[in-house]
Amino acid sequence: MSETDDALTELERLRAAGTPCALVTVVRAIAPTSGKPGQKAVVTADGRIHGWIGGGCAQPAVTKSVAEALEDGEPRLIRVAPPECAEKGQPGVVDFNMGCASRGTLDLFIEPMQPRPVVRIHGSAPSARHIADLAARVGFEVQVLAPGTEPGDFPNVTRHAARYDGGEDWPAPNWAVVATQGQGDRKALTAALESPAAAIAFIASRRKRAHQVEHFSGKGYAEERLAAIHAPAGVDIGAKIPEEIALSVVAQLVEWRRRGAGAVSSEASPAATDRVDHGN
């Protein structure tokens, strides 16, 4: 097995484990360099390198650039070259000085590989299946916790359990959705509140949210944690049927992903859940 094959095997392992990493590819080499075009390595945030993309002269530039790429999620093209290199300063290329005596030049493309963000859906309301399907299609890792359901009810999810609590070995959720439609609201909300989810989309009316927040406040939950509950869930697209409600909720998840969890105020974004698919 070649070093590139080893790197790609390690990439699969890291991605399966949900470990952030970057795929680094040599796209050009001007001799003398030990790295050759097409060679690849997988680099983790802590600087571990699996594969071969050049010797010690290039590695500090690579590990620094990988850390930055994993921070902002943006790929980049870097050039490791002697200070006198005539090609320095080209748009779109980040330059690093080659400190080795070889005086060669390496161009390397760095592609960050972040794990898919996790959405945990609690409940089996009609909209829940559509949310699970659509969220998986737009790049979320979806977990479903729904008593009375079978794995086959949610074919595109990565984890399923017929209960409201996830397994201890499950990846932690970034966000949660409570889609219970009046059946097990408090059990589902308890599980969501006690998870690491940064925000919880609760498919319910404002009145129900206020009632549930009052209940959980009396149970000792901090006000800051209860502020994570957003209801009505979703963005206002005038949704009426479960499929449309699912679209509005997944749109909110995308907004949280791109702009930060809780970017949509629970009071500022009325969704169709005031009218359908919720308990009063």
mmCIF file of C-alpha atoms in Angstrom:
data_model
loop_
_atom_site.group_PDB
_atom_site.id
_atom_site.type_symbol
_atom_site.label_atom_id
_atom_site.label_comp_id
_atom_site.label_asym_id
_atom_site.label_seq_id
_atom_site.Cartn_x
_atom_site.Cartn_y
_atom_site.Cartn_z
ATOM 1 C CA MET A 1 0.000 0.000 0.000
ATOM 2 C CA SER A 2 1.367 3.442 -0.962
ATOM 3 C CA GLU A 3 1.747 6.387 1.387
ATOM 4 C CA THR A 4 -1.184 8.050 -0.389
ATOM 5 C CA ASP A 5 -3.329 4.959 0.195
ATOM 6 C CA ASP A 6 -2.321 5.029 3.866
ATOM 7 C CA ALA A 7 -3.308 8.689 4.070
ATOM 8 C CA LEU A 8 -6.705 8.094 2.481
ATOM 9 C CA THR A 9 -7.359 5.134 4.771
ATOM 10 C CA GLU A 10 -6.546 7.339 7.755
ATOM 11 C CA LEU A 11 -8.841 10.029 6.357
ATOM 12 C CA GLU A 12 -11.735 7.559 6.299
ATOM 13 C CA ARG A 13 -10.986 6.502 9.869
ATOM 14 C CA LEU A 14 -10.807 10.069 11.171
ATOM 15 C CA ARG A 15 -13.994 11.119 9.416
ATOM 16 C CA ALA A 16 -15.851 8.075 10.740
ATOM 17 C CA ALA A 17 -14.699 9.025 14.239
ATOM 18 C CA GLY A 18 -15.794 12.640 13.741
ATOM 19 C CA THR A 19 -12.244 13.971 14.116
ATOM 20 C CA PRO A 20 -11.511 17.288 12.342
ATOM 21 C CA CYS A 21 -8.646 16.981 9.872
ATOM 22 C CA ALA A 22 -7.459 18.282 6.510
ATOM 23 C CA LEU A 23 -6.426 16.603 3.288
ATOM 24 C CA VAL A 24 -3.195 18.173 1.992
ATOM 25 C CA THR A 25 -2.162 17.604 -1.632
ATOM 26 C CA VAL A 26 1.041 18.603 -3.407
ATOM 27 C CA VAL A 27 -0.151 20.359 -6.562
ATOM 28 C CA ARG A 28 3.240 21.572 -7.823
ATOM 29 C CA ALA A 29 6.877 21.010 -6.937
ATOM 30 C CA ILE A 30 9.938 22.803 -8.272
ATOM 31 C CA ALA A 31 13.030 20.710 -7.625
ATOM 32 C CA PRO A 32 14.862 20.084 -5.495
ATOM 33 C CA THR A 33 12.019 18.984 -3.158
ATOM 34 C CA SER A 34 11.184 15.674 -1.521
ATOM 35 C CA GLY A 35 7.474 16.265 -2.064
ATOM 36 C CA LYS A 36 6.122 15.394 -5.518
ATOM 37 C CA PRO A 37 2.895 16.410 -7.295
ATOM 38 C CA GLY A 38 -0.056 14.232 -6.335
ATOM 39 C CA GLN A 39 1.327 13.147 -2.971
ATOM 40 C CA LYS A 40 -1.153 13.500 -0.135
ATOM 41 C CA ALA A 41 -1.232 13.622 3.629
ATOM 42 C CA VAL A 42 -3.946 13.868 6.242
ATOM 43 C CA VAL A 43 -3.185 16.357 8.998
ATOM 44 C CA THR A 44 -5.082 16.720 12.273
ATOM 45 C CA ALA A 45 -5.619 19.897 14.258
ATOM 46 C CA ASP A 46 -2.890 18.910 16.716
ATOM 47 C CA GLY A 47 -0.340 18.627 13.896
ATOM 48 C CA ARG A 48 -0.170 14.865 13.375
ATOM 49 C CA ILE A 49 0.703 14.069 9.745
ATOM 50 C CA HIS A 50 -0.317 10.829 8.030
ATOM 51 C CA GLY A 51 1.229 10.469 4.575
ATOM 52 C CA TRP A 52 3.954 12.388 2.769
ATOM 53 C CA ILE A 53 3.902 15.900 1.321
ATOM 54 C CA GLY A 54 7.542 16.900 1.861
ATOM 55 C CA GLY A 55 10.186 17.032 4.525
ATOM 56 C CA GLY A 56 10.548 19.012 7.701
ATOM 57 C CA CYS A 57 10.952 22.333 5.885
ATOM 58 C CA ALA A 58 7.342 22.313 4.676
ATOM 59 C CA GLN A 59 5.701 20.782 7.716
ATOM 60 C CA PRO A 60 5.512 23.882 9.981
ATOM 61 C CA ALA A 61 3.750 25.827 7.204
ATOM 62 C CA VAL A 62 1.378 22.928 6.622
ATOM 63 C CA THR A 63 0.431 22.403 10.272
ATOM 64 C CA LYS A 64 -0.101 26.140 10.808
ATOM 65 C CA SER A 65 -2.279 26.389 7.709
ATOM 66 C CA VAL A 66 -4.281 23.282 8.623
ATOM 67 C CA ALA A 67 -5.055 24.715 12.063
ATOM 68 C CA GLU A 68 -6.287 27.938 10.450
ATOM 69 C CA ALA A 69 -8.330 26.066 7.826
ATOM 70 C CA LEU A 70 -10.044 23.993 10.488
ATOM 71 C CA GLU A 71 -10.801 27.179 12.415
ATOM 72 C CA ASP A 72 -12.489 29.047 9.566
ATOM 73 C CA GLY A 73 -13.554 26.097 7.379
ATOM 74 C CA GLU A 74 -11.976 27.575 4.259
ATOM 75 C CA PRO A 75 -9.592 25.713 1.933
ATOM 76 C CA ARG A 76 -6.359 27.416 0.964
ATOM 77 C CA LEU A 77 -3.429 27.141 -1.409
ATOM 78 C CA ILE A 78 -0.027 27.708 0.183
ATOM 79 C CA ARG A 79 3.426 28.063 -1.320
ATOM 80 C CA VAL A 80 6.580 27.115 0.570
ATOM 81 C CA ALA A 81 9.442 28.747 -1.345
ATOM 82 C CA PRO A 82 12.786 30.546 -0.882
ATOM 83 C CA PRO A 83 12.529 34.229 0.083
ATOM 84 C CA GLU A 84 13.842 35.271 -3.318
ATOM 85 C CA CYS A 85 11.172 33.319 -5.231
ATOM 86 C CA ALA A 86 9.969 35.490 -8.121
ATOM 87 C CA GLU A 87 6.430 34.022 -7.947
ATOM 88 C CA LYS A 88 5.672 35.211 -4.444
ATOM 89 C CA GLY A 89 2.727 37.492 -3.902
ATOM 90 C CA GLN A 90 0.331 35.830 -6.340
ATOM 91 C CA PRO A 91 -3.376 36.379 -5.542
ATOM 92 C CA GLY A 92 -4.989 33.460 -3.749
ATOM 93 C CA VAL A 93 -1.679 31.937 -2.605
ATOM 94 C CA VAL A 94 -0.420 32.157 0.978
ATOM 95 C CA ASP A 95 3.375 32.387 0.981
ATOM 96 C CA PHE A 96 5.767 30.787 3.466
ATOM 97 C CA ASN A 97 9.553 31.005 3.433
ATOM 98 C CA MET A 98 11.449 27.806 2.695
ATOM 99 C CA GLY A 99 14.151 27.631 5.349
ATOM 100 C CA CYS A 100 15.929 24.549 4.024
ATOM 101 C CA ALA A 101 19.128 24.683 1.996
ATOM 102 C CA SER A 102 17.481 22.842 -0.904
ATOM 103 C CA ARG A 103 15.749 26.085 -2.031
ATOM 104 C CA GLY A 104 12.942 24.181 -3.734
ATOM 105 C CA THR A 105 9.297 25.265 -3.997
ATOM 106 C CA LEU A 106 6.134 23.423 -3.010
ATOM 107 C CA ASP A 107 2.541 24.431 -3.736
ATOM 108 C CA LEU A 108 0.077 22.607 -1.505
ATOM 109 C CA PHE A 109 -3.733 22.615 -1.455
ATOM 110 C CA ILE A 110 -5.315 22.283 1.990
ATOM 111 C CA GLU A 111 -8.897 21.044 2.200
ATOM 112 C CA PRO A 112 -10.440 21.070 5.697
ATOM 113 C CA MET A 113 -12.622 18.087 6.593
ATOM 114 C CA GLN A 114 -14.931 19.019 9.426
ATOM 115 C CA PRO A 115 -17.302 16.406 10.861
ATOM 116 C CA ARG A 116 -20.927 16.898 9.912
ATOM 117 C CA PRO A 117 -22.853 18.821 12.593
ATOM 118 C CA VAL A 118 -25.223 16.646 14.599
ATOM 119 C CA VAL A 119 -28.956 17.280 14.881
ATOM 120 C CA ARG A 120 -30.883 15.233 17.426
ATOM 121 C CA ILE A 121 -34.622 14.887 16.830
ATOM 122 C CA HIS A 122 -36.801 13.968 19.799
ATOM 123 C CA GLY A 123 -40.263 12.700 18.949
ATOM 124 C CA SER A 124 -42.286 11.211 16.122
ATOM 125 C CA ALA A 125 -44.726 13.936 15.089
ATOM 126 C CA PRO A 126 -45.617 13.843 11.366
ATOM 127 C CA SER A 127 -43.019 16.526 10.663
ATOM 128 C CA ALA A 128 -40.214 14.579 12.406
ATOM 129 C CA ARG A 129 -39.675 12.105 9.567
ATOM 130 C CA HIS A 130 -39.517 14.902 7.014
ATOM 131 C CA ILE A 131 -37.093 16.888 9.178
ATOM 132 C CA ALA A 132 -34.838 13.851 9.535
ATOM 133 C CA ASP A 133 -34.834 13.200 5.790
ATOM 134 C CA LEU A 134 -34.274 16.810 4.724
ATOM 135 C CA ALA A 135 -31.628 17.532 7.390
ATOM 136 C CA ALA A 136 -29.619 14.521 6.232
ATOM 137 C CA ARG A 137 -29.853 15.730 2.637
ATOM 138 C CA VAL A 138 -28.360 19.130 3.478
ATOM 139 C CA GLY A 139 -25.365 17.771 5.338
ATOM 140 C CA PHE A 140 -26.363 17.155 8.941
ATOM 141 C CA GLU A 141 -25.729 13.957 10.852
ATOM 142 C CA VAL A 142 -29.172 13.072 12.146
ATOM 143 C CA GLN A 143 -30.063 11.179 15.301
ATOM 144 C CA VAL A 144 -33.645 10.267 16.149
ATOM 145 C CA LEU A 145 -34.977 9.483 19.608
ATOM 146 C CA ALA A 146 -38.617 8.507 19.342
ATOM 147 C CA PRO A 147 -40.520 5.995 21.490
ATOM 148 C CA GLY A 148 -42.740 3.674 19.513
ATOM 149 C CA THR A 149 -40.713 3.882 16.307
ATOM 150 C CA GLU A 150 -38.471 1.510 14.379
ATOM 151 C CA PRO A 151 -35.145 2.231 12.644
ATOM 152 C CA GLY A 152 -36.821 1.733 9.281
ATOM 153 C CA ASP A 153 -39.112 4.678 9.987
ATOM 154 C CA PHE A 154 -36.101 6.981 9.568
ATOM 155 C CA PRO A 155 -33.948 5.478 6.790
ATOM 156 C CA ASN A 156 -31.424 8.322 6.413
ATOM 157 C CA VAL A 157 -30.392 8.784 10.053
ATOM 158 C CA THR A 158 -27.121 7.630 11.616
ATOM 159 C CA ARG A 159 -28.549 6.811 15.053
ATOM 160 C CA HIS A 160 -31.984 5.734 16.246
ATOM 161 C CA ALA A 161 -33.465 4.749 19.581
ATOM 162 C CA ALA A 162 -37.042 4.114 20.673
ATOM 163 C CA ARG A 163 -36.621 6.414 23.680
ATOM 164 C CA TYR A 164 -35.933 10.101 24.322
ATOM 165 C CA ASP A 165 -32.359 9.764 25.645
ATOM 166 C CA GLY A 166 -29.344 9.080 23.425
ATOM 167 C CA GLY A 167 -26.656 6.506 24.074
ATOM 168 C CA GLU A 168 -23.559 7.539 25.998
ATOM 169 C CA ASP A 169 -21.382 6.637 23.010
ATOM 170 C CA TRP A 170 -23.384 8.803 20.587
ATOM 171 C CA PRO A 171 -21.757 11.928 19.128
ATOM 172 C CA ALA A 172 -22.983 14.993 21.013
ATOM 173 C CA PRO A 173 -25.646 17.057 19.214
ATOM 174 C CA ASN A 174 -24.975 20.583 18.042
ATOM 175 C CA TRP A 175 -28.717 21.276 17.991
ATOM 176 C CA ALA A 176 -31.930 19.523 18.922
ATOM 177 C CA VAL A 177 -35.467 19.435 17.579
ATOM 178 C CA VAL A 178 -38.426 18.501 19.760
ATOM 179 C CA ALA A 179 -41.197 17.204 17.513
ATOM 180 C CA THR A 180 -43.592 15.530 19.946
ATOM 181 C CA GLN A 181 -46.927 17.164 19.057
ATOM 182 C CA GLY A 182 -48.141 17.022 22.652
ATOM 183 C CA GLN A 183 -47.048 13.413 23.192
ATOM 184 C CA GLY A 184 -44.165 13.352 25.682
ATOM 185 C CA ASP A 185 -43.238 17.029 25.417
ATOM 186 C CA ARG A 186 -41.646 17.267 28.853
ATOM 187 C CA LYS A 187 -39.715 14.025 28.574
ATOM 188 C CA ALA A 188 -38.357 15.083 25.205
ATOM 189 C CA LEU A 189 -37.556 18.614 26.393
ATOM 190 C CA THR A 190 -35.803 17.229 29.457
ATOM 191 C CA ALA A 191 -33.595 15.057 27.269
ATOM 192 C CA ALA A 192 -32.861 17.980 24.930
ATOM 193 C CA LEU A 193 -32.100 20.388 27.774
ATOM 194 C CA GLU A 194 -29.721 17.925 29.408
ATOM 195 C CA SER A 195 -27.888 17.298 26.153
ATOM 196 C CA PRO A 196 -25.081 19.585 24.925
ATOM 197 C CA ALA A 197 -27.366 21.006 22.198
ATOM 198 C CA ALA A 198 -26.686 24.733 21.864
ATOM 199 C CA ALA A 199 -30.241 25.459 20.719
ATOM 200 C CA ILE A 200 -33.521 23.547 20.709
ATOM 201 C CA ALA A 201 -36.169 23.994 18.024
ATOM 202 C CA PHE A 202 -39.459 23.189 19.779
ATOM 203 C CA ILE A 203 -42.392 22.600 17.410
ATOM 204 C CA ALA A 204 -45.025 24.289 19.519
ATOM 205 C CA SER A 205 -46.783 27.597 20.051
ATOM 206 C CA ARG A 206 -45.397 30.511 22.055
ATOM 207 C CA ARG A 207 -48.013 29.772 24.714
ATOM 208 C CA LYS A 208 -46.819 26.198 25.082
ATOM 209 C CA ARG A 209 -43.175 27.317 25.190
ATOM 210 C CA ALA A 210 -43.975 29.765 27.990
ATOM 211 C CA HIS A 211 -45.808 27.058 29.910
ATOM 212 C CA GLN A 212 -42.931 24.593 29.541
ATOM 213 C CA VAL A 213 -40.291 27.178 30.441
ATOM 214 C CA GLU A 214 -42.227 27.985 33.604
ATOM 215 C CA HIS A 215 -42.330 24.286 34.469
ATOM 216 C CA PHE A 216 -38.614 23.718 33.931
ATOM 217 C CA SER A 217 -37.707 26.911 35.753
ATOM 218 C CA GLY A 218 -39.480 25.448 38.774
ATOM 219 C CA LYS A 219 -37.334 22.330 38.379
ATOM 220 C CA GLY A 220 -34.154 24.336 38.845
ATOM 221 C CA TYR A 221 -33.040 24.804 35.230
ATOM 222 C CA ALA A 222 -31.046 27.988 34.709
ATOM 223 C CA GLU A 223 -32.641 30.823 32.767
ATOM 224 C CA GLU A 224 -29.702 30.784 30.354
ATOM 225 C CA ARG A 225 -30.339 27.140 29.515
ATOM 226 C CA LEU A 226 -34.079 27.634 29.083
ATOM 227 C CA ALA A 227 -33.344 30.448 26.635
ATOM 228 C CA ALA A 228 -32.061 27.733 24.294
ATOM 229 C CA ILE A 229 -35.657 26.632 23.652
ATOM 230 C CA HIS A 230 -36.932 28.293 20.471
ATOM 231 C CA ALA A 231 -40.631 28.131 19.695
ATOM 232 C CA PRO A 232 -42.348 28.339 17.366
ATOM 233 C CA ALA A 233 -39.626 26.386 15.610
ATOM 234 C CA GLY A 234 -38.535 27.277 12.115
ATOM 235 C CA VAL A 235 -38.499 30.355 9.924
ATOM 236 C CA ASP A 236 -41.715 31.996 8.752
ATOM 237 C CA ILE A 237 -42.521 30.650 5.298
ATOM 238 C CA GLY A 238 -46.259 30.315 5.872
ATOM 239 C CA ALA A 239 -45.966 26.548 6.291
ATOM 240 C CA LYS A 240 -49.119 24.532 6.969
ATOM 241 C CA ILE A 241 -48.482 20.844 6.274
ATOM 242 C CA PRO A 242 -45.803 18.643 7.911
ATOM 243 C CA GLU A 243 -43.533 18.708 4.858
ATOM 244 C CA GLU A 244 -43.559 22.516 4.819
ATOM 245 C CA ILE A 245 -43.012 22.712 8.572
ATOM 246 C CA ALA A 246 -40.015 20.409 8.159
ATOM 247 C CA LEU A 247 -38.624 22.757 5.513
ATOM 248 C CA SER A 248 -39.000 25.745 7.843
ATOM 249 C CA VAL A 249 -37.311 23.908 10.738
ATOM 250 C CA VAL A 250 -34.390 22.700 8.625
ATOM 251 C CA ALA A 251 -33.987 26.253 7.312
ATOM 252 C CA GLN A 252 -33.593 27.352 10.932
ATOM 253 C CA LEU A 253 -31.011 24.630 11.523
ATOM 254 C CA VAL A 254 -29.072 25.840 8.485
ATOM 255 C CA GLU A 255 -29.187 29.390 9.829
ATOM 256 C CA TRP A 256 -27.871 28.239 13.184
ATOM 257 C CA ARG A 257 -25.128 26.363 11.386
ATOM 258 C CA ARG A 258 -24.070 29.323 9.245
ATOM 259 C CA ARG A 259 -24.711 32.233 11.615
ATOM 260 C CA GLY A 260 -24.415 30.685 15.053
ATOM 261 C CA ALA A 261 -26.770 28.743 17.305
ATOM 262 C CA GLY A 262 -29.754 30.757 18.434
ATOM 263 C CA ALA A 263 -29.337 33.380 15.712
ATOM 264 C CA VAL A 264 -33.102 33.392 15.227
ATOM 265 C CA SER A 265 -35.003 34.775 18.198
ATOM 266 C CA SER A 266 -37.888 32.636 19.402
ATOM 267 C CA GLU A 267 -39.994 35.784 19.480
ATOM 268 C CA ALA A 268 -38.829 37.191 16.149
ATOM 269 C CA SER A 269 -39.482 34.305 13.796
ATOM 270 C CA PRO A 270 -43.075 33.051 13.999
ATOM 271 C CA ALA A 271 -43.488 29.800 12.111
ATOM 272 C CA ALA A 272 -46.485 27.858 10.961
ATOM 273 C CA THR A 273 -46.282 25.849 14.162
ATOM 274 C CA ASP A 274 -48.625 28.406 15.723
ATOM 275 C CA ARG A 275 -51.315 26.961 13.471
ATOM 276 C CA VAL A 276 -50.625 23.275 12.882
ATOM 277 C CA ASP A 277 -48.608 20.287 14.072
ATOM 278 C CA HIS A 278 -48.437 21.176 17.752
ATOM 279 C CA GLY A 279 -50.223 20.746 21.022
ATOM 280 C CA ASN A 280 -51.925 23.821 22.426
#
